[in-house]
CSV table of C-alpha atoms (C1' of nucleotides) in Angstrom, one decimal:
chain,number,residue,atom,x,y,z
S,1,UNK,CA,-0.1,-0.1,0.0
S,2,UNK,CA,1.1,3.4,-1.0
S,3,UNK,CA,1.6,6.0,1.7
S,4,UNK,CA,-0.5,7.9,-0.8
S,5,UNK,CA,-3.4,5.5,-0.5
S,6,UNK,CA,-2.7,5.1,3.3
S,7,UNK,CA,-3.0,9.0,4.0
S,8,UNK,CA,-6.3,9.3,1.6
S,9,UNK,CA,-8.2,6.6,3.6
S,10,UNK,CA,-7.0,8.2,7.0
S,11,UNK,CA,-8.5,11.7,5.8
S,12,UNK,CA,-11.5,9.6,4.9
S,13,UNK,CA,-12.0,8.1,8.1
S,14,UNK,CA,-11.1,11.0,10.2
S,15,UNK,CA,-13.6,13.2,8.2
S,16,UNK,CA,-16.2,10.8,8.1
S,17,UNK,CA,-15.9,10.2,11.9
S,18,UNK,CA,-15.3,6.7,11.3
S,19,UNK,CA,-12.8,4.3,13.1
S,20,UNK,CA,-10.1,2.1,12.6
S,21,UNK,CA,-10.6,-2.0,13.3
S,22,UNK,CA,-8.3,-5.0,12.7
S,23,UNK,CA,-10.6,-6.2,9.9
S,24,UNK,CA,-10.6,-3.1,7.8
S,25,UNK,CA,-7.1,-2.8,7.9
S,26,UNK,CA,-6.8,-6.4,6.9
S,27,UNK,CA,-8.6,-6.1,4.1
S,28,UNK,CA,-7.2,-3.1,2.9
S,29,UNK,CA,-3.8,-4.5,3.3
S,30,UNK,CA,-4.7,-7.3,1.0
S,31,UNK,CA,-6.0,-5.1,-1.5
S,32,UNK,CA,-3.8,-2.7,-1.9
S,33,UNK,CA,-1.0,-5.4,-1.8
S,34,UNK,CA,-1.4,-6.1,-5.5
S,35,UNK,CA,-2.8,-3.8,-8.2
S,36,UNK,CA,-4.7,-6.2,-9.9
S,37,UNK,CA,-8.4,-6.0,-10.6
S,38,UNK,CA,-10.6,-8.6,-7.9
S,39,UNK,CA,-14.0,-9.6,-7.2
S,40,UNK,CA,-15.4,-9.8,-3.7
S,41,UNK,CA,-14.5,-13.5,-4.3
S,42,UNK,CA,-11.3,-13.2,-5.1
S,43,UNK,CA,-10.5,-11.0,-2.1
S,44,UNK,CA,-12.6,-13.5,0.2
S,45,UNK,CA,-10.1,-16.7,-1.2
S,46,UNK,CA,-7.0,-14.3,-0.3
S,47,UNK,CA,-8.2,-13.5,3.1
S,48,UNK,CA,-8.6,-17.2,3.9
S,49,UNK,CA,-5.0,-17.8,3.5
S,50,UNK,CA,-4.2,-15.0,6.3
S,51,UNK,CA,-5.0,-15.2,10.1
S,52,UNK,CA,-6.6,-12.1,10.1
S,53,UNK,CA,-10.4,-13.5,9.1
S,54,UNK,CA,-13.5,-11.6,8.9
S,55,UNK,CA,-16.6,-11.9,7.8
S,56,UNK,CA,-18.0,-11.4,4.1
S,57,UNK,CA,-20.3,-8.7,5.6
S,58,UNK,CA,-17.7,-6.5,6.8
S,59,UNK,CA,-15.9,-7.4,3.5
S,60,UNK,CA,-18.6,-6.3,1.3
S,61,UNK,CA,-18.9,-3.1,3.6
S,62,UNK,CA,-15.3,-2.4,3.4
S,63,UNK,CA,-15.4,-2.4,-0.3
S,64,UNK,CA,-18.2,-0.2,-0.3
S,65,UNK,CA,-16.5,2.4,2.0
S,66,UNK,CA,-13.2,2.0,-0.3
S,67,UNK,CA,-14.9,2.9,-3.5
S,68,UNK,CA,-17.0,5.7,-1.4
S,69,UNK,CA,-13.4,7.1,-0.6
S,70,UNK,CA,-12.2,7.0,-4.3
S,71,UNK,CA,-9.9,4.8,-3.7
S,72,UNK,CA,-11.5,1.6,-5.6
S,73,UNK,CA,-13.4,1.5,-8.4
S,74,UNK,CA,-16.1,-0.4,-9.4
S,75,UNK,CA,-16.2,-2.0,-12.9
S,76,UNK,CA,-18.1,-4.4,-15.1
S,77,UNK,CA,-17.1,-7.0,-16.9
S,78,UNK,CA,-20.0,-8.7,-18.2
S,79,UNK,CA,-20.3,-11.2,-15.6
S,80,UNK,CA,-22.6,-10.9,-12.5
S,81,UNK,CA,-20.3,-10.1,-10.0
S,82,UNK,CA,-18.8,-6.5,-9.4
S,83,UNK,CA,-14.9,-6.1,-10.0
S,84,UNK,CA,-12.9,-3.9,-8.2
S,85,UNK,CA,-9.8,-2.0,-9.4
S,86,UNK,CA,-7.7,-0.7,-6.9
S,87,UNK,CA,-5.0,0.6,-9.0
S,88,UNK,CA,-6.7,3.4,-10.8
S,89,UNK,CA,-5.5,6.7,-9.5
S,90,UNK,CA,-3.1,6.7,-12.4
S,91,UNK,CA,-5.5,5.6,-14.8
S,92,UNK,CA,-8.1,8.0,-16.0
S,93,UNK,CA,-10.3,5.6,-18.0
S,94,UNK,CA,-11.4,2.4,-18.0
S,95,UNK,CA,-11.1,0.1,-20.8
S,96,UNK,CA,-11.2,-3.6,-21.1
S,97,UNK,CA,-11.1,-5.8,-24.1
S,98,UNK,CA,-12.5,-9.5,-23.1
S,99,UNK,CA,-11.9,-12.6,-24.9
S,100,UNK,CA,-14.5,-14.3,-25.8
S,101,UNK,CA,-12.4,-17.0,-26.4
S,102,UNK,CA,-10.7,-17.4,-23.5
S,103,UNK,CA,-11.8,-14.6,-21.0
S,104,UNK,CA,-8.6,-13.2,-20.8
S,105,UNK,CA,-9.2,-9.5,-19.7
S,106,UNK,CA,-6.7,-6.8,-21.0
S,107,UNK,CA,-6.6,-3.4,-19.4
S,108,UNK,CA,-5.5,-0.4,-21.8
S,109,UNK,CA,-5.4,3.1,-22.2
S,110,UNK,CA,-5.2,5.2,-25.2
S,111,UNK,CA,-4.8,8.7,-25.6
S,112,UNK,CA,-6.9,9.3,-28.9
S,113,UNK,CA,-9.9,7.3,-27.2
S,114,UNK,CA,-9.9,9.8,-24.4
S,115,UNK,CA,-10.0,13.0,-26.6
S,116,UNK,CA,-12.7,11.4,-28.7
S,117,UNK,CA,-14.6,10.7,-26.3
S,118,UNK,CA,-14.1,13.8,-24.6
S,119,UNK,CA,-15.5,15.4,-28.1
S,120,UNK,CA,-18.5,13.2,-28.2
S,121,UNK,CA,-19.6,13.9,-24.5
S,122,UNK,CA,-19.2,17.9,-25.3
S,123,UNK,CA,-20.8,17.8,-28.8
S,124,UNK,CA,-23.9,15.7,-27.0
S,125,UNK,CA,-24.0,18.3,-24.8
S,126,UNK,CA,-22.7,16.7,-21.5
S,127,UNK,CA,-19.4,17.3,-19.4
S,128,UNK,CA,-17.4,13.9,-19.2
S,129,UNK,CA,-17.0,12.5,-15.8
S,130,UNK,CA,-15.9,9.0,-16.7
S,131,UNK,CA,-16.1,6.5,-19.2
S,132,UNK,CA,-15.5,3.0,-19.8
S,133,UNK,CA,-14.9,0.9,-23.2
S,134,UNK,CA,-15.5,-2.3,-23.4
S,135,UNK,CA,-14.7,-4.3,-26.1
S,136,UNK,CA,-15.5,-8.5,-27.1
S,137,UNK,CA,-12.8,-9.8,-29.2
S,138,UNK,CA,-11.2,-13.3,-30.3
S,139,UNK,CA,-8.2,-14.3,-29.4
S,140,UNK,CA,-6.1,-14.3,-32.3
S,141,UNK,CA,-3.7,-16.9,-30.3
S,142,UNK,CA,-6.3,-19.9,-30.9
S,143,UNK,CA,-6.9,-18.6,-34.4
S,144,UNK,CA,-3.7,-18.7,-35.8
S,145,UNK,CA,-2.1,-21.4,-33.3
S,146,UNK,CA,-5.2,-23.3,-33.1
S,147,UNK,CA,-4.6,-23.1,-29.4
S,148,UNK,CA,-4.6,-20.9,-26.2
S,149,UNK,CA,-3.2,-21.6,-22.9
S,150,UNK,CA,-5.8,-19.1,-21.6
S,151,UNK,CA,-8.6,-21.0,-23.2
S,152,UNK,CA,-7.0,-24.6,-21.5
S,153,UNK,CA,-6.5,-22.7,-17.9
S,154,UNK,CA,-10.3,-21.5,-18.2
S,155,UNK,CA,-11.7,-25.0,-19.0
S,156,UNK,CA,-10.0,-26.5,-16.0
S,157,UNK,CA,-10.8,-23.9,-14.0
S,158,UNK,CA,-14.5,-24.1,-15.3
S,159,UNK,CA,-14.5,-20.3,-16.1
S,160,UNK,CA,-15.2,-20.1,-19.7
S,161,UNK,CA,-16.5,-16.7,-21.1
S,162,UNK,CA,-19.2,-15.8,-20.6
S,163,UNK,CA,-18.9,-16.3,-17.1
S,164,UNK,CA,-22.5,-15.6,-15.7
S,165,UNK,CA,-23.8,-18.3,-13.5
S,166,UNK,CA,-27.1,-17.6,-12.4
G,1,UNK,CA,-41.9,-6.0,-36.1
G,2,UNK,CA,-40.3,-5.7,-39.4
G,3,UNK,CA,-40.2,-8.6,-41.8
G,4,UNK,CA,-36.4,-8.8,-41.4
G,5,UNK,CA,-37.0,-9.5,-37.8
G,6,UNK,CA,-39.9,-12.0,-38.7
G,7,UNK,CA,-37.9,-14.1,-41.1
G,8,UNK,CA,-35.0,-14.2,-38.8
G,9,UNK,CA,-36.8,-15.4,-36.1
G,10,UNK,CA,-39.1,-18.1,-38.3
G,11,UNK,CA,-35.6,-19.4,-39.6
G,12,UNK,CA,-34.1,-19.4,-36.2
G,13,UNK,CA,-37.1,-21.3,-34.6
G,14,UNK,CA,-37.3,-23.8,-37.6
G,15,UNK,CA,-33.6,-24.4,-37.4
G,16,UNK,CA,-34.0,-25.0,-33.8
G,17,UNK,CA,-36.8,-27.1,-34.2
G,18,UNK,CA,-38.4,-25.1,-32.2
G,19,UNK,CA,-42.4,-24.1,-32.0
G,20,UNK,CA,-44.7,-21.4,-32.3
G,21,UNK,CA,-46.5,-20.1,-29.6
G,22,UNK,CA,-49.3,-17.3,-28.8
G,23,UNK,CA,-47.3,-16.3,-25.7
G,24,UNK,CA,-43.8,-15.9,-27.1
G,25,UNK,CA,-45.4,-13.9,-30.3
G,26,UNK,CA,-47.2,-11.6,-28.1
G,27,UNK,CA,-44.0,-11.1,-26.2
G,28,UNK,CA,-41.9,-10.6,-29.6
G,29,UNK,CA,-44.7,-8.3,-30.8
G,30,UNK,CA,-44.5,-6.4,-28.2
G,31,UNK,CA,-40.7,-6.1,-28.1
G,32,UNK,CA,-40.5,-4.9,-31.6
G,33,UNK,CA,-43.3,-2.1,-31.7
G,34,UNK,CA,-40.9,-0.1,-30.3
G,35,UNK,CA,-37.2,0.2,-31.1
G,36,UNK,CA,-36.0,1.6,-27.7
G,37,UNK,CA,-34.0,-0.6,-25.1
G,38,UNK,CA,-35.8,-2.0,-22.2
G,39,UNK,CA,-35.8,-4.1,-19.3
G,40,UNK,CA,-37.3,-7.0,-18.4
G,41,UNK,CA,-39.7,-5.2,-15.9
G,42,UNK,CA,-40.5,-2.8,-18.6
G,43,UNK,CA,-41.5,-5.4,-20.9
G,44,UNK,CA,-43.7,-6.9,-18.3
G,45,UNK,CA,-45.3,-3.8,-17.4
G,46,UNK,CA,-45.9,-3.4,-20.8
G,47,UNK,CA,-47.4,-7.3,-21.2
G,48,UNK,CA,-49.5,-6.0,-18.1
G,49,UNK,CA,-51.5,-4.1,-20.7
G,50,UNK,CA,-52.2,-6.7,-23.0
G,51,UNK,CA,-54.6,-9.4,-22.6
G,52,UNK,CA,-52.0,-11.6,-23.9
G,53,UNK,CA,-50.2,-12.7,-20.5
G,54,UNK,CA,-47.4,-14.9,-19.7
G,55,UNK,CA,-45.5,-15.8,-16.4
G,56,UNK,CA,-42.2,-14.1,-15.9
G,57,UNK,CA,-40.6,-17.5,-17.2
G,58,UNK,CA,-41.7,-17.2,-20.3
G,59,UNK,CA,-40.7,-13.7,-20.8
G,60,UNK,CA,-37.1,-14.5,-19.4
G,61,UNK,CA,-36.8,-17.6,-21.5
G,62,UNK,CA,-38.2,-15.7,-24.7
G,63,UNK,CA,-35.7,-12.6,-24.1
G,64,UNK,CA,-32.7,-15.7,-24.0
G,65,UNK,CA,-33.9,-17.0,-26.7
G,66,UNK,CA,-34.3,-13.7,-28.8
G,67,UNK,CA,-30.7,-12.8,-27.8
G,68,UNK,CA,-29.5,-16.2,-28.9
G,69,UNK,CA,-31.3,-15.8,-32.4
G,70,UNK,CA,-29.3,-12.3,-32.8
G,71,UNK,CA,-32.3,-10.4,-32.6
G,72,UNK,CA,-31.7,-8.9,-29.1
G,73,UNK,CA,-28.7,-7.3,-27.6
G,74,UNK,CA,-28.0,-7.5,-23.8
G,75,UNK,CA,-26.3,-4.2,-22.6
G,76,UNK,CA,-25.2,-2.8,-19.4
G,77,UNK,CA,-26.2,0.3,-17.9
G,78,UNK,CA,-24.4,0.3,-14.7
G,79,UNK,CA,-27.4,-0.8,-12.8
G,80,UNK,CA,-28.2,-4.5,-11.6
G,81,UNK,CA,-30.8,-5.4,-14.4
G,82,UNK,CA,-30.0,-6.2,-18.1
G,83,UNK,CA,-31.3,-3.9,-20.6
G,84,UNK,CA,-32.1,-5.3,-24.2
G,85,UNK,CA,-31.9,-3.2,-27.2
G,86,UNK,CA,-34.0,-4.4,-30.0
G,87,UNK,CA,-32.8,-2.1,-32.9
G,88,UNK,CA,-29.4,-2.9,-33.6
G,89,UNK,CA,-29.1,-4.8,-36.4
G,90,UNK,CA,-28.2,-1.3,-38.0
G,91,UNK,CA,-26.0,-0.5,-35.3
G,92,UNK,CA,-22.7,-2.5,-34.8
G,93,UNK,CA,-21.5,-0.5,-31.5
G,94,UNK,CA,-23.5,0.2,-28.6
G,95,UNK,CA,-22.3,3.3,-26.9
G,96,UNK,CA,-24.3,5.0,-24.5
G,97,UNK,CA,-23.7,8.1,-22.1
G,98,UNK,CA,-25.5,8.2,-19.2
G,99,UNK,CA,-26.2,11.4,-17.0
G,100,UNK,CA,-25.0,11.3,-13.6
G,101,UNK,CA,-27.5,14.0,-12.4
G,102,UNK,CA,-30.5,12.8,-13.9
G,103,UNK,CA,-29.8,9.2,-15.3
G,104,UNK,CA,-31.0,10.1,-19.1
G,105,UNK,CA,-29.6,7.6,-21.1
G,106,UNK,CA,-28.1,8.7,-24.5
G,107,UNK,CA,-27.4,5.9,-27.3
G,108,UNK,CA,-25.2,7.6,-30.0
G,109,UNK,CA,-22.6,6.3,-32.8
G,110,UNK,CA,-19.5,7.9,-34.0
G,111,UNK,CA,-17.7,6.3,-36.9
G,112,UNK,CA,-14.2,7.6,-35.4
G,113,UNK,CA,-14.7,5.5,-32.6
G,114,UNK,CA,-15.5,2.5,-34.1
G,115,UNK,CA,-12.2,2.6,-36.3
G,116,UNK,CA,-10.5,3.9,-33.7
G,117,UNK,CA,-11.5,1.0,-31.5
G,118,UNK,CA,-11.0,-1.7,-34.2
G,119,UNK,CA,-7.1,-0.3,-34.5
G,120,UNK,CA,-6.5,-0.5,-31.0
G,121,UNK,CA,-8.2,-4.0,-30.9
G,122,UNK,CA,-6.0,-5.1,-33.4
G,123,UNK,CA,-3.0,-3.4,-32.1
G,124,UNK,CA,-3.1,-5.7,-28.9
G,125,UNK,CA,-3.6,-9.0,-30.9
G,126,UNK,CA,-7.3,-9.5,-30.9
G,127,UNK,CA,-9.7,-9.9,-33.9
G,128,UNK,CA,-12.9,-7.3,-32.8
G,129,UNK,CA,-16.3,-8.9,-32.2
G,130,UNK,CA,-18.2,-6.2,-30.3
G,131,UNK,CA,-17.6,-3.6,-28.5
G,132,UNK,CA,-19.7,-0.6,-26.1
G,133,UNK,CA,-18.7,2.4,-24.4
G,134,UNK,CA,-20.5,4.0,-21.6
G,135,UNK,CA,-19.8,7.2,-20.5
G,136,UNK,CA,-20.6,9.0,-17.8
G,137,UNK,CA,-21.3,12.5,-17.6
G,138,UNK,CA,-23.3,16.0,-16.0
G,139,UNK,CA,-26.0,17.3,-17.5
G,140,UNK,CA,-25.1,20.8,-19.2
G,141,UNK,CA,-28.8,21.5,-18.6
G,142,UNK,CA,-28.3,21.6,-15.2
G,143,UNK,CA,-25.1,23.1,-14.8
G,144,UNK,CA,-26.5,26.0,-17.1
G,145,UNK,CA,-30.1,26.2,-16.3
G,146,UNK,CA,-29.9,25.2,-12.4
G,147,UNK,CA,-32.5,23.0,-13.4
G,148,UNK,CA,-32.8,19.8,-15.4
G,149,UNK,CA,-36.6,18.4,-16.5
G,150,UNK,CA,-35.2,14.9,-16.8
G,151,UNK,CA,-34.0,14.9,-13.4
G,152,UNK,CA,-37.3,16.3,-11.8
G,153,UNK,CA,-39.0,13.3,-13.4
G,154,UNK,CA,-36.4,11.3,-12.1
G,155,UNK,CA,-37.0,12.0,-8.5
G,156,UNK,CA,-40.5,11.8,-8.8
G,157,UNK,CA,-40.4,8.2,-10.1
G,158,UNK,CA,-37.5,7.7,-7.1
G,159,UNK,CA,-35.3,6.9,-10.1
G,160,UNK,CA,-32.3,8.7,-9.5
G,161,UNK,CA,-28.6,8.1,-10.6
G,162,UNK,CA,-27.4,5.2,-9.7
G,163,UNK,CA,-30.5,2.8,-10.1
G,164,UNK,CA,-28.9,0.3,-8.1
G,165,UNK,CA,-31.9,-1.3,-6.0
G,166,UNK,CA,-30.1,-3.7,-4.0
E,1,DG,C1',-47.9,-39.5,-30.2
E,2,DT,C1',-43.8,-37.2,-29.1
E,3,DT,C1',-41.4,-33.1,-28.0
E,4,DA,C1',-41.3,-28.2,-27.0
E,5,DT,C1',-43.2,-24.9,-23.9
E,6,DT,C1',-45.9,-23.1,-20.0
E,7,DG,C1',-46.7,-21.8,-15.3
E,8,DC,C1',-45.4,-22.1,-10.8
E,9,DA,C1',-43.2,-22.4,-7.0
E,10,DA,C1',-39.0,-22.9,-5.4
E,11,DA,C1',-34.2,-22.2,-6.2
E,12,DT,C1',-29.5,-19.5,-6.7
E,13,DG,C1',-26.1,-16.3,-5.9
E,14,DA,C1',-23.9,-11.9,-5.3
E,15,DT,C1',-24.6,-8.4,-2.3
E,16,DT,C1',-27.2,-6.5,1.8
E,17,DT,C1',-29.3,-5.4,6.0
E,18,DG,C1',-31.1,-5.9,10.9
E,19,DC,C1',-29.8,-6.6,15.1
E,20,DA,C1',-27.3,-7.9,19.9
E,21,DC,C1',-23.0,-7.9,21.1
E,22,DA,C1',-18.0,-6.2,21.0
E,23,DA,C1',-14.8,-2.7,20.7
E,24,DG,C1',-12.7,1.7,19.4
E,25,DG,C1',-11.8,6.5,21.3
J,1,DC,C1',-19.9,5.6,27.9
J,2,DC,C1',-21.4,6.3,23.5
J,3,DT,C1',-21.3,5.2,18.8
J,4,DT,C1',-19.0,2.9,15.3
J,5,DG,C1',-17.7,-1.7,13.6
J,6,DT,C1',-18.4,-6.6,13.5
J,7,DG,C1',-20.7,-11.5,12.8
J,8,DC,C1',-24.6,-14.4,12.1
J,9,DA,C1',-28.3,-15.5,9.9
J,10,DA,C1',-31.9,-13.9,7.2
J,11,DA,C1',-33.7,-10.7,3.7
J,12,DT,C1',-33.2,-9.1,-1.2
J,13,DC,C1',-34.0,-9.2,-5.8
J,14,DA,C1',-33.2,-10.1,-11.0
J,15,DT,C1',-32.9,-14.3,-12.9
J,16,DT,C1',-32.7,-19.4,-13.6
J,17,DT,C1',-34.6,-23.8,-13.1
J,18,DG,C1',-37.3,-28.6,-11.7
J,19,DC,C1',-41.5,-30.5,-12.7
J,20,DA,C1',-46.5,-31.7,-14.0
J,21,DA,C1',-49.3,-30.4,-16.7
J,22,DT,C1',-50.4,-28.4,-21.9
J,23,DA,C1',-50.0,-27.9,-26.3
J,24,DA,C1',-47.5,-27.8,-31.1
J,25,DC,C1',-46.8,-30.2,-35.2
DNA sequence: GTTATTGCAAATGATTTGCACAAGG
DNA sequence: CCTTGTGCAAATCATTTGCAATAAC
């Protein structure tokens, strides 16, 4: 966890008159020990390894808190669970490419895209706040090589795209 | 319902060895009597007016069917229900601007955007399939005029953005 | 007659919430 | 102390599903 994050959280906690708890700290530590996006369930699994256990309720409450504090961004990858992105303070946009073959998710940025979207937004008579592009695409690897490691892995885990479980 | 839609559906039904039922027909009629996007619940309400009632189960099953047939596109507007778009055969992309003030949703197209996204996709080593851009923006109307009819309406209906109900 | 379709009610599954108890400050 | 935080179990809520009864073809 960067001091930047720590400070922002402390400020938020003070501002709102909230308190520090070991459960919350443990969750926050795990979240910001990586800059990969994750789901509530991913986080739950990571916490199992730790000795610092907490309930799912607390986990969800902490996720809401961090989102409200502006330290986490909720993103939607098209399945039925919310994905959270911790490392977005440097990234103004959230653009994802999801492979329809293997489910691989690639996060990317593109200056041209942002400029263009800003133009479009203003042209429509609005003021830009946030943007997220979601591209579904086919894995070139599968098309050209006839196989794709991600796909194999995904099948092993029973996680083929689309990942809707309902 | 355009003959184009009718034919495509008939073909699909025949191809899959399915059958024609009055319930399904009624639902399909209501859906394609407009080209506005809608949620399962919107559709349910519209059907109440008709004498052709069906169960929610059939409604959902029909939505899946039409999506599979390529006559409906599922889109995600950021709330917790799926939105369906019937009029997309002419529209290759799904770009939405959602106003964070009043919740108004504007669907738009932009040639530059599509070209750019195709480039980005290929650059990342994929082949483009589908894209959807979601822009959150502020209502200029509210900023400049100090009021926005959509917002007033939305408040009356208790539907302020974000529309998560859970 | 088969086999797909329907309606009902029950199941699902991620997320939220009420409540009594625990614990920061 | 006083309030916020926690864990538990129960509640939500859109959507799905099992099943027996119906209805296409």
